[in-house]
Amino acid sequence: RPTGFDPAANLLDLGERLLAEDDLQARLLLSPPDRLPAHLDGPFDAILFGWGSYIHICGRENRVALLAALRRTVELDAPMVLSFFLRSPNDRTFMVSRNIAVVLRRIRGRREPVELGDTVSATFDHYFTGEEIESELIEGGFAVVERSAAPDPHVGCRAV
């Protein structure tokens, strides 16, 4: 049975209503923003991991830990599609933004690292280079099969 999860209860409510309107069955679970829901039971056949999730997770270590947890919910070779925001490795805007954020964190006495690609506007978002996203996926237990940059950056992977 399809299972989805999200940290926003209002989005889960909307999902439940949309599923009911089309007489579809799925399980929707509330979860922390950077972890799997407590009662997630696999194994699952595939994973679809959209923008509203991965880009909002702060810190490479937290993202890779979530990927590794997802990997444990599927069998070997199961497919996953993960969408993300893409940045050019040569985009100096992100470097300037990170340098300012590092100074502000020091002034405020905060120790959390600021990664190149981190942005904050209405939400926290992390922008990846192609190499960064692939590196995180490999560390999390997935092999990249396909990578698309435009118009909507995403990768197709397999659990290894």
PDB file of C-alpha atoms in Angstrom, residues 22 34-35 38 53 62 65 75-76 81 119-121 123 133 144-146 153:
ATOM      1  CA  ASP A  22     -10.525   9.967  -5.997  1.00  0.00           C
ATOM      2  CA  ASP A  34      14.630  15.224   8.980  1.00  0.00           C
ATOM      3  CA  ARG A  35      13.648  11.687  10.060  1.00  0.00           C
ATOM      4  CA  ALA A  38       8.153   6.277  13.932  1.00  0.00           C
ATOM      5  CA  SER A  53      11.639  17.322   1.716  1.00  0.00           C
ATOM      6  CA  ASN A  62      21.370  14.728   8.708  1.00  0.00           C
ATOM      7  CA  ALA A  65      21.371   9.701   7.838  1.00  0.00           C
ATOM      8  CA  GLU A  75      15.073  -4.171  -0.955  1.00  0.00           C
ATOM      9  CA  LEU A  76      18.307  -4.222  -2.955  1.00  0.00           C
ATOM     10  CA  VAL A  81      13.643   9.419  -7.556  1.00  0.00           C
ATOM     11  CA  THR A 119      19.911  29.674   1.847  1.00  0.00           C
ATOM     12  CA  VAL A 120      17.190  31.152   3.985  1.00  0.00           C
ATOM     13  CA  SER A 121      14.255  33.139   2.651  1.00  0.00           C
ATOM     14  CA  THR A 123      12.257  28.550   4.346  1.00  0.00           C
ATOM     15  CA  ILE A 133      23.947  15.217  -4.476  1.00  0.00           C
ATOM     16  CA  VAL A 144      22.804   7.140  -9.248  1.00  0.00           C
ATOM     17  CA  VAL A 145      21.447   5.790 -12.524  1.00  0.00           C
ATOM     18  CA  GLU A 146      20.286   9.032 -14.135  1.00  0.00           C
ATOM     19  CA  PRO A 153      16.571  18.765 -11.258  1.00  0.00           C
TER      20      PRO A 153
END
